[in-house]
Short mmCIF file of C-alpha atoms in Angstrom, two decimals:
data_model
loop_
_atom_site.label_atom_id
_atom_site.label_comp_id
_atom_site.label_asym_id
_atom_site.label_seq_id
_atom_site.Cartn_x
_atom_site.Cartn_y
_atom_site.Cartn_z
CA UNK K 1 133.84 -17.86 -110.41
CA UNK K 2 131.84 -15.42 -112.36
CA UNK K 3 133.10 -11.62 -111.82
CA UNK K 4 129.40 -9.99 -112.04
CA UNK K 5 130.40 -6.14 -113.07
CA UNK K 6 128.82 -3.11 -111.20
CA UNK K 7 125.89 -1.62 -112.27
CA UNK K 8 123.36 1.21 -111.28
CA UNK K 9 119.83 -0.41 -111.91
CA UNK K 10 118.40 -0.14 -114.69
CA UNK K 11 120.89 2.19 -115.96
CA UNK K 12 122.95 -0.04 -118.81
CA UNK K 13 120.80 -2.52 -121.10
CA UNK K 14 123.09 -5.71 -119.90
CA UNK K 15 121.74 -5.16 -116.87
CA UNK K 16 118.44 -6.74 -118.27
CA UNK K 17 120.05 -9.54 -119.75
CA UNK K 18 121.31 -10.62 -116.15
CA UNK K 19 117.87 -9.61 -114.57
CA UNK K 20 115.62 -11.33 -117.04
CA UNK K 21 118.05 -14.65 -116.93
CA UNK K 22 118.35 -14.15 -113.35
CA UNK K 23 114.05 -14.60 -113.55
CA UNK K 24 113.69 -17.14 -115.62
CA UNK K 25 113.05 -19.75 -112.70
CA UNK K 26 110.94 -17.67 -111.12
CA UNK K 27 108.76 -16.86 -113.69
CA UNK K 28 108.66 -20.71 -115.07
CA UNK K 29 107.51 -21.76 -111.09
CA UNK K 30 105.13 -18.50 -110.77
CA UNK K 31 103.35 -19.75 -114.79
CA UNK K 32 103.28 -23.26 -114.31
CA UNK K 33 102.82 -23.71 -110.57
CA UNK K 34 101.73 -20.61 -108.94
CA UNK K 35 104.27 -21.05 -105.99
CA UNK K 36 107.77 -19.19 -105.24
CA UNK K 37 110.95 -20.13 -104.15
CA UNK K 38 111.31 -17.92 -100.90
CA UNK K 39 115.36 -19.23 -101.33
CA UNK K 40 115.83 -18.41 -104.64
CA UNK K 41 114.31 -15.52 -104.43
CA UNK K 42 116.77 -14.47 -101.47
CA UNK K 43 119.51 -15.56 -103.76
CA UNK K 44 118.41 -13.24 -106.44
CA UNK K 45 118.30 -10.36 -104.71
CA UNK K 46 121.75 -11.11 -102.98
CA UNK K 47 122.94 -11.02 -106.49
CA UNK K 48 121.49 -7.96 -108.05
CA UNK K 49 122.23 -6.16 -104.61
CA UNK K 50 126.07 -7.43 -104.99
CA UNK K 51 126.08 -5.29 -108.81
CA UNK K 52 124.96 -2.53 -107.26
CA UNK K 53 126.51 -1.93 -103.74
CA UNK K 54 129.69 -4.21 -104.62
CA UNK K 55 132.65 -4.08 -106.52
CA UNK K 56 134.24 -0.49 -106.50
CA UNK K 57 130.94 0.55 -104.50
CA UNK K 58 131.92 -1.63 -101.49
CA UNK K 59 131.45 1.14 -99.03
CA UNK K 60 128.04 1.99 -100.35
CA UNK K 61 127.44 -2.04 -99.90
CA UNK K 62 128.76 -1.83 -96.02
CA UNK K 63 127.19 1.08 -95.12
CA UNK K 64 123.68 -0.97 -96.42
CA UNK K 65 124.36 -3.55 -94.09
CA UNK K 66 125.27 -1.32 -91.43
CA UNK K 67 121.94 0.53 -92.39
CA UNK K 68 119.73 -2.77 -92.49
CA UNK K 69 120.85 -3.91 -89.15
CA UNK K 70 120.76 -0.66 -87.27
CA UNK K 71 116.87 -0.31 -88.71
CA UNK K 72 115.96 -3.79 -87.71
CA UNK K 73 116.83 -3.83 -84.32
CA UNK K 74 115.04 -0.21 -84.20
CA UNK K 75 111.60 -1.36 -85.20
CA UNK K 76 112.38 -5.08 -83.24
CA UNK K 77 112.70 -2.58 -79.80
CA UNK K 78 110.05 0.13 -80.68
CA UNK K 79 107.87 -3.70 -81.51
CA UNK K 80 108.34 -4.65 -77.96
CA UNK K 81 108.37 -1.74 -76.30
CA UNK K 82 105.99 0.73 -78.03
CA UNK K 83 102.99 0.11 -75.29
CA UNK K 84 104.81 1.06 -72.32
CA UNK K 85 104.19 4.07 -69.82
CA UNK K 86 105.94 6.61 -72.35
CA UNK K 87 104.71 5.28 -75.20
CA UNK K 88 104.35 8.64 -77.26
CA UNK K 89 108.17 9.58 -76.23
CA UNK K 90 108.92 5.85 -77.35
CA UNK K 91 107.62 6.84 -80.31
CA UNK K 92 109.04 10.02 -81.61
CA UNK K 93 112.68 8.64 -80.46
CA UNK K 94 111.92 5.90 -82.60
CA UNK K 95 111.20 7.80 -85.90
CA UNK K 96 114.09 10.35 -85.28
CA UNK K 97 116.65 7.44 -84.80
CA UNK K 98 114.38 6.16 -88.17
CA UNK K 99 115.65 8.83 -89.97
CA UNK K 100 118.84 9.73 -88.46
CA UNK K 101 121.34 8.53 -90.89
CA UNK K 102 119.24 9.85 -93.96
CA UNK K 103 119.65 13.30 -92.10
CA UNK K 104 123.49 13.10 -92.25
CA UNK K 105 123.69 11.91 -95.42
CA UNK K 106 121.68 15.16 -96.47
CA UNK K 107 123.57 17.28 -93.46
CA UNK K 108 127.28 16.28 -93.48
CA UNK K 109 128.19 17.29 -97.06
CA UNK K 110 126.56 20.98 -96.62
CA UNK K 111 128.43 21.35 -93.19
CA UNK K 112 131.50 19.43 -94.06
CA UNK K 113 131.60 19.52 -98.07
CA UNK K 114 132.48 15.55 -98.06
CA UNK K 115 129.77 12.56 -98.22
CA UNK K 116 128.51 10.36 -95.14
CA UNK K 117 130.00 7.36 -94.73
CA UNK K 118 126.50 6.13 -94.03
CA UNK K 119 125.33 7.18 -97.35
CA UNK K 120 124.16 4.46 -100.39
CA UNK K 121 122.24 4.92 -103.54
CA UNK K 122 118.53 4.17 -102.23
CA UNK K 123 118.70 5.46 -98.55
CA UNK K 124 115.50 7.99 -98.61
CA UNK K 125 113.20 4.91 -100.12
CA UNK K 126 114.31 2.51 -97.09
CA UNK K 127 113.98 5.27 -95.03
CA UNK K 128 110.57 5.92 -95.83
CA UNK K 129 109.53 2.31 -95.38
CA UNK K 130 110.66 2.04 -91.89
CA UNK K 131 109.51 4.89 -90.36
CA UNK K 132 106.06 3.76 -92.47
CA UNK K 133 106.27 0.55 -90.29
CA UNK K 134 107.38 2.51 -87.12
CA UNK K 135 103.73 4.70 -87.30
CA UNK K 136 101.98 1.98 -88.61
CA UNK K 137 102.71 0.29 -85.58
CA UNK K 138 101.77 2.60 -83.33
CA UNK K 139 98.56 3.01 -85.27
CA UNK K 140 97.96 -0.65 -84.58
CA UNK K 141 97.77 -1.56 -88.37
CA UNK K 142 100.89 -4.02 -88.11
CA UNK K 143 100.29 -6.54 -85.23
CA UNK K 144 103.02 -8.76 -85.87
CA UNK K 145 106.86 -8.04 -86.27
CA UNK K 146 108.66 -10.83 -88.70
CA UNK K 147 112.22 -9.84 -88.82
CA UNK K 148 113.03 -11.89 -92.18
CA UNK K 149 109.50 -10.52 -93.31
CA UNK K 150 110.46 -6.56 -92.69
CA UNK K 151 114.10 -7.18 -94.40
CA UNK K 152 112.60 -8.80 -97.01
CA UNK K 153 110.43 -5.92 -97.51
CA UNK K 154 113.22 -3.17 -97.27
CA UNK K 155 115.36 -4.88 -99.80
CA UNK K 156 112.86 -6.09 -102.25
CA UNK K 157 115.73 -5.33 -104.51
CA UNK K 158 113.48 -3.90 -107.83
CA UNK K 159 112.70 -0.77 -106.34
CA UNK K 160 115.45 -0.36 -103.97
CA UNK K 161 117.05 2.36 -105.59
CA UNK K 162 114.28 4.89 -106.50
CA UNK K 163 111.20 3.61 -105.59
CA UNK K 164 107.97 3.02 -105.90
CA UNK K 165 107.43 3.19 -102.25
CA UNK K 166 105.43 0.20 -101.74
CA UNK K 167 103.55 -0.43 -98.37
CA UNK K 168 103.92 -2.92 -95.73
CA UNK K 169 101.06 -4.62 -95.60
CA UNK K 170 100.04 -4.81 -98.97
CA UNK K 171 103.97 -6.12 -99.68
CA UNK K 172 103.14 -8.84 -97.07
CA UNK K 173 100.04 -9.90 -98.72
CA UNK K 174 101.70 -10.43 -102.21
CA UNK K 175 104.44 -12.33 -100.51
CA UNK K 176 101.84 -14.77 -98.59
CA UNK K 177 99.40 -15.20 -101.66
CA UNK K 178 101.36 -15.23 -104.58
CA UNK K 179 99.15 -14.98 -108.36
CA UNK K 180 97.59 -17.91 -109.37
CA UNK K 181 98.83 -19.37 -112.82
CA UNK K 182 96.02 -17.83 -114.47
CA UNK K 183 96.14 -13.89 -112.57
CA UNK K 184 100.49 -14.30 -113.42
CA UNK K 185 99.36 -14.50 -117.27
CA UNK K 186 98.21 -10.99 -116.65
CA UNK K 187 101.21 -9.82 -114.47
CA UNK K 188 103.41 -11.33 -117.38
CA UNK K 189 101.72 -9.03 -119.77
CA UNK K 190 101.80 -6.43 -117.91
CA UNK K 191 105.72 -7.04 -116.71
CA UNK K 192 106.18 -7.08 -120.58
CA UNK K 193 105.25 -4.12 -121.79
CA UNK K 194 106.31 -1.99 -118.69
CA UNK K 195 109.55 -3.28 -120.28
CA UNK K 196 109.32 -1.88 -123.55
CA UNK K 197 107.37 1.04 -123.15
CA UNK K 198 110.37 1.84 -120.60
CA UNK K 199 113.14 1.15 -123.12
CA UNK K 200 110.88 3.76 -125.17
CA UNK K 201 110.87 6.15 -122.46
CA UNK K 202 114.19 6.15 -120.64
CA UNK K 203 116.35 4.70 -123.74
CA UNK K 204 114.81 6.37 -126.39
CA UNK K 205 112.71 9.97 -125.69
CA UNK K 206 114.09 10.47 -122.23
CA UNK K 207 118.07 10.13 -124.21
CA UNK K 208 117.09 12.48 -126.96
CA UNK K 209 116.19 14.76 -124.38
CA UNK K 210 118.75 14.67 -121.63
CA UNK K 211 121.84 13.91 -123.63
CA UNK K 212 120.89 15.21 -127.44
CA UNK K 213 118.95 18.45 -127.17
CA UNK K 214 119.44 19.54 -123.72
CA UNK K 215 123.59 20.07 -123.48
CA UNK K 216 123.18 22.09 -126.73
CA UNK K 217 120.46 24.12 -125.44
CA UNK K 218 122.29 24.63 -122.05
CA UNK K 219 125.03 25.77 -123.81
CA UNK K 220 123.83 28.51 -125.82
CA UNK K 221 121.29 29.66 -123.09
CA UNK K 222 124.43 30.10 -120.87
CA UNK K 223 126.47 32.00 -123.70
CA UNK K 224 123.01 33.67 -124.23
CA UNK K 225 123.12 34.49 -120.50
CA UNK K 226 119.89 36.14 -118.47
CA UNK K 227 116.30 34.88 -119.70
CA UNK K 228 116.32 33.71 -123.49
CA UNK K 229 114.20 31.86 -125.57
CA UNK K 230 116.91 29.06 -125.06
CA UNK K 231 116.23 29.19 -121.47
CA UNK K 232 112.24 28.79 -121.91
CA UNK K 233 113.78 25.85 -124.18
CA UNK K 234 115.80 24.17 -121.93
CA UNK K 235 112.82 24.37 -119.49
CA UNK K 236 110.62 22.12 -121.32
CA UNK K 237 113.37 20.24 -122.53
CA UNK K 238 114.68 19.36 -119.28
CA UNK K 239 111.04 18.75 -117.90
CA UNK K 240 110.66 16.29 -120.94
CA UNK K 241 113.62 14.17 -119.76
CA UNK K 242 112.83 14.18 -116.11
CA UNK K 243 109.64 12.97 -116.77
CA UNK K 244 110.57 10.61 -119.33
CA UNK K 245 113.97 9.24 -117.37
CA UNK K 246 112.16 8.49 -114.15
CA UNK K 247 109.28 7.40 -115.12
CA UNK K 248 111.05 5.06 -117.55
CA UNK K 249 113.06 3.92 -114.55
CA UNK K 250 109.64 3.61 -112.70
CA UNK K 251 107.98 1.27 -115.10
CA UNK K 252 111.41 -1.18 -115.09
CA UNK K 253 111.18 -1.15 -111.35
CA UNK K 254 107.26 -1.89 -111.46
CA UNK K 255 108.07 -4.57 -113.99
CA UNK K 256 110.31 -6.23 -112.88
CA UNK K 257 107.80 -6.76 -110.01
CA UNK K 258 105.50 -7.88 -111.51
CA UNK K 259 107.53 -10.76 -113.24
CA UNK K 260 108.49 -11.74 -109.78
CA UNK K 261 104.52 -11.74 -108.81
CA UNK K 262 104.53 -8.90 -106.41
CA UNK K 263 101.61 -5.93 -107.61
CA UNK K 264 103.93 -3.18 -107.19
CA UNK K 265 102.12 0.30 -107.28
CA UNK K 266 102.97 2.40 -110.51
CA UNK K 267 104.56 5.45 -110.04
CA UNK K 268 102.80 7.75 -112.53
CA UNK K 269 100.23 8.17 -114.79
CA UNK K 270 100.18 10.96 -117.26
CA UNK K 271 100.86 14.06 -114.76
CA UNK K 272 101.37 16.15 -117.74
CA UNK K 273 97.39 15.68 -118.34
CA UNK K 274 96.57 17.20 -115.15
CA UNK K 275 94.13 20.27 -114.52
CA UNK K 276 95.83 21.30 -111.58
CA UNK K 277 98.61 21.07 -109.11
CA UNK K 278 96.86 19.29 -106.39
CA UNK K 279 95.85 16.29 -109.44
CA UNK K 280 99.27 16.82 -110.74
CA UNK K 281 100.39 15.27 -107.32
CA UNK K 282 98.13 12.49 -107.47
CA UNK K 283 99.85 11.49 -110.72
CA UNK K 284 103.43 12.54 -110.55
CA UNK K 285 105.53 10.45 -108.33
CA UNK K 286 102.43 9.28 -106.59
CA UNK K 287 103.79 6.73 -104.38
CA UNK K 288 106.24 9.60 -102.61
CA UNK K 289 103.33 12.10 -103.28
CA UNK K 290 100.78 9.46 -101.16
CA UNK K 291 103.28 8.86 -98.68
CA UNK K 292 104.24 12.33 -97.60
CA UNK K 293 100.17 12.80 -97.61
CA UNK K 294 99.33 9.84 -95.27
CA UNK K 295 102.57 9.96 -92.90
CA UNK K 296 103.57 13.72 -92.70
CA UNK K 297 100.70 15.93 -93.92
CA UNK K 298 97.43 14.27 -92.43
CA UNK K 299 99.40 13.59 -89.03
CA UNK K 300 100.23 17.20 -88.68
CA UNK K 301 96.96 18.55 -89.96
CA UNK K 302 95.52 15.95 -87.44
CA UNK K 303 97.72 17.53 -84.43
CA UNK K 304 97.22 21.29 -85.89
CA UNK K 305 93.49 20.91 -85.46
CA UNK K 306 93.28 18.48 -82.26
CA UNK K 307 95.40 20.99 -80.38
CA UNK K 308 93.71 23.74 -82.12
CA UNK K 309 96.89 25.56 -83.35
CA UNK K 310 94.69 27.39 -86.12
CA UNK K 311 90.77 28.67 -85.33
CA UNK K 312 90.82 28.85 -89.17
CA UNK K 313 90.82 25.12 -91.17
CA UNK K 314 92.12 26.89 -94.07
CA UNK K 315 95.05 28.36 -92.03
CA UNK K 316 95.94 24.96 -90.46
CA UNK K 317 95.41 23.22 -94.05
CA UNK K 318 97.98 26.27 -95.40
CA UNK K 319 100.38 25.91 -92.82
CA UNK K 320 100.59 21.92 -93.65
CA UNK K 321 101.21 22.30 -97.04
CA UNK K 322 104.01 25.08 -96.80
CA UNK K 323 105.35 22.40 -94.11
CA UNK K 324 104.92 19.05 -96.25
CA UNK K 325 106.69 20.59 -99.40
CA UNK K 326 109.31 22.75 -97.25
CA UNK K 327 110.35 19.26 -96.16
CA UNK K 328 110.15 17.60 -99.48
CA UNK K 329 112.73 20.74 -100.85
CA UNK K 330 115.02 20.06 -97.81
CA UNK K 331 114.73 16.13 -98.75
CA UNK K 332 116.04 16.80 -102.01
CA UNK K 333 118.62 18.92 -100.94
CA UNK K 334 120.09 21.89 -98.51
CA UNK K 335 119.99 24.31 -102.14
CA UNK K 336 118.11 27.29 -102.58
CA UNK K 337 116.59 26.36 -105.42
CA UNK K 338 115.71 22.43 -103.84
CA UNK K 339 113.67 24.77 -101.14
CA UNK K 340 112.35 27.32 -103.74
CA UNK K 341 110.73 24.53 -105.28
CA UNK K 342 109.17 22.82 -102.36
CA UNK K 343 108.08 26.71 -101.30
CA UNK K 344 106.51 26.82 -104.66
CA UNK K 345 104.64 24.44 -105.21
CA UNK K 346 102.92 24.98 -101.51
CA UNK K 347 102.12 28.55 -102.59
CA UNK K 348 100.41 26.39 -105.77
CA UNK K 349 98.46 24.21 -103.84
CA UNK K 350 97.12 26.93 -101.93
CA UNK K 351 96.11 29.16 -104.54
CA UNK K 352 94.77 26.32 -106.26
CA UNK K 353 92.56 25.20 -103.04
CA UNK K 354 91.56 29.17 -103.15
CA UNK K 355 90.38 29.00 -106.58
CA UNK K 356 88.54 25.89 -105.90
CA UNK K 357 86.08 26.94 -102.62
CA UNK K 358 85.95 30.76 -105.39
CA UNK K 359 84.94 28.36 -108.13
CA UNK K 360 82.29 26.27 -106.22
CA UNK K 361 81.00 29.45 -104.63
CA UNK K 362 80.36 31.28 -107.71
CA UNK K 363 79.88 28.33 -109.98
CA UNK K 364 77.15 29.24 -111.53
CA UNK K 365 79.22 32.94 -113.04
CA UNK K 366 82.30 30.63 -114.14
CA UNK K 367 82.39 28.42 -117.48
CA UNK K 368 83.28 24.74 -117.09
CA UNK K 369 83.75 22.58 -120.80
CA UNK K 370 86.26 21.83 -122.73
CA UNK K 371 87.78 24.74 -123.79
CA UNK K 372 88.50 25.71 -119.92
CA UNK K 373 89.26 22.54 -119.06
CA UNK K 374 92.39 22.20 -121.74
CA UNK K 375 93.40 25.72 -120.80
CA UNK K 376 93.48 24.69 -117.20
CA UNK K 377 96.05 21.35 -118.39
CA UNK K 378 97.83 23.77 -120.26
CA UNK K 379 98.42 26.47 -117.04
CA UNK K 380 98.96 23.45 -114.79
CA UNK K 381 101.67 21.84 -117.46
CA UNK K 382 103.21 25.37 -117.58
CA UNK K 383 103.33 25.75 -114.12
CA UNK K 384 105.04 22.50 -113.19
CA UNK K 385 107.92 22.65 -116.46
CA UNK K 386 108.44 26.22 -114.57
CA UNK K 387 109.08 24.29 -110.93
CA UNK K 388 110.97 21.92 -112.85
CA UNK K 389 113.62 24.85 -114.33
CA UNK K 390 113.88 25.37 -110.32
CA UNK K 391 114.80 22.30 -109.39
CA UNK K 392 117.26 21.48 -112.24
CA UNK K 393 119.72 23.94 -110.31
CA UNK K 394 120.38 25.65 -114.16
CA UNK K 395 118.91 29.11 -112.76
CA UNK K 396 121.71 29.08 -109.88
CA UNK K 397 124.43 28.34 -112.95
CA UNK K 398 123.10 31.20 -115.29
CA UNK K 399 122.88 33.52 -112.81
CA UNK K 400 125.07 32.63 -109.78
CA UNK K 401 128.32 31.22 -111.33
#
């Protein structure tokens, strides 16, 4: 019997040689015949979810199936029951019960200083696609409930750990339609070089920057103590391999997808070009970014303005935002400096939306070429590598510790 070793995705190059062998079938059937193998495919991701959840990790592989089947039978009841008299209260107990063991994951270690049981490496991202499925639901976009269907979906086992966040329907379509010999040419390509540019991203830059330059420029910034030069350093340092680590991760995921015929959406695409913070969201982490937009900020704008919370717009649309990334901080983490950065970029967005209705009011008294433009990619880049010193949690060790 073949002892398959543990292994985080993506995370150790022999993980690839077991993924791409693992593949092989598939992508023969998908190139010469344009069909899958629904069982092999199963068997597949049985295997690559066994190296990650089994072995010395057997806890984090029972509280998945624990996880699996306590979401399943959630969206099978809210399915069946979702048009009854209390329909609304159906509802809302459905997406709190959704999220319930993702909140004591987050919870129980601030209150109690130990883990959840309930806790597993990928638990916000299968979070996020059921209560997706739960609204969608109610909105009447998903008709039908296939339970095989909605697990296959939640443990589509490339992007199971970190994402992308893919959506339901557009998951389902790819399953029922898979690419033609001639379209899987072009995923093929595509799967191809997501694969090298990522070893170039998260094996290469994103190494050099997390485990070369940024432990020496850590240390001397904390000898240094207070703000240094070495702590402006380690700033865009550590924003360089953050960027370059995950999105590495992201184009592996992405892929990997694509070799198995599924259209997976990317992840990013070059946020560090962006001339401002609200297009810095659209690029960075844009399938989190999208889905916090379409399932938490447009549903509580929506109720803000139906209920008329706000006479103003602008109030109701400030209010969201400080709400949307408030939540985002707290997802992250019950930290200051998790919260500080959720709390910062809202106060961002806002000044940025500000600026915007200032600029198109008086746009005929402010310059727009070139030169303004680049400044504005170089304020926004600043900006977000400052957010990013936040969120590493290095200010609470220079300062706090």
């Amino acid at each position: 019997m073949i002892d398959f070793p543990h292994m985080i995705p993506y995370a150790n190059p022999i993980y690839f040689i077991y993924l791409l062998i693992a593949l092989l079938p598939m992508i023969l059937t998908l190139l010469i015949k344009g069909k899958r193998w629904a069982w092999y495919q199963v068997l597949v991701t049985l295997l690559f979810l066994y190296m990650s959840f089994g072995g010395e990790d057997w806890k984090q592989g029972v509280a998945l199936i624990g996880y699996v089947i306590w979401q399943t039978i959630l969206v099978w009841f809210y399915f069946h029951y979702r048009q009854k008299k209390n329909a609304s209260k159906i509802f809302y107990l459905a997406v709190f019960l959704a999220i319930l063991p993702l909140v004591l994951v987050k919870v129980m270690p601030f209150v109690s200083g130990h883990a959840s049981l309930v806790g597993f490496l990928g638990i916000s991202y299968l979070t996020f696609k059921s209560v997706q499925i739960i609204m969608e639901m109610r909105d009447g976009s998903i008709k039908e409930y296939n339970i095989f269907r909605y697990i296959e979906f939640l443990l589509f086992f490339p992007t199971i750990s970190s994402g992308p966040i893919d959506r339901y329907r557009r998951f389902e379509k790819d399953v029922e339609n898979p690419p033609t010999p001639e379209k899987y040419v072009d995923f093929l390509g595509k799967g191809i070089h997501n694969f090298f540019l990522g070893f170039l991203y998260k094996f290469i830059i994103g190494y050099y920057f997390g485990q070369v330059l940024m432990p020496v420029v850590a240390k001397i910034a904390l000898k240094t103590g207070g703000f240094s030069w070495e702590l402006v350093a380690y700033m865009y340092i550590y924003s360089m391999y953050l960027f370059f680590d995950f999105a590495g991760y992201s184009l592996f995921a992405v892929g990997t997808s694509y070799l198995m015929g599924y259209d997976t959406p990317i992840n990013f695409n070059k946020p560090f070009l962006s001339w401002n913070i609200k297009e810095f969201w659209n690029r960075w982490h844009m399938t989190l970014s999208f889905w916090f937009r379409d399932y938490v900020y447009m549903r509580l704008m929506f109720t803000l303005i139906k209920k008329k919370v706000f006479k103003s717009r602008i109030v109701a649309s400030n209010v969201g935002y400080f709400a949307l990334f408030l939540l985002m901080g707290v997802w992250h983490g019950l930290t200051w400096y998790y919260l500080a950065y959720g709390l910062y970029h809202a106060a961002l967005i806002c000044l940025t939306d500000a600026w915007l209705r200032f600029k198109k009011k008086h746009k005929e008294h402010i310059p727009s070429n070139k030169f303004t433009h680049v400044f504005a990619i170089f304020l926004t880049f600043n900006a977000v590598c400052f957010s990013f010193l936040i969120f590493s949690g290095f200010l609470d060790t220079l300062f706090f510790k």
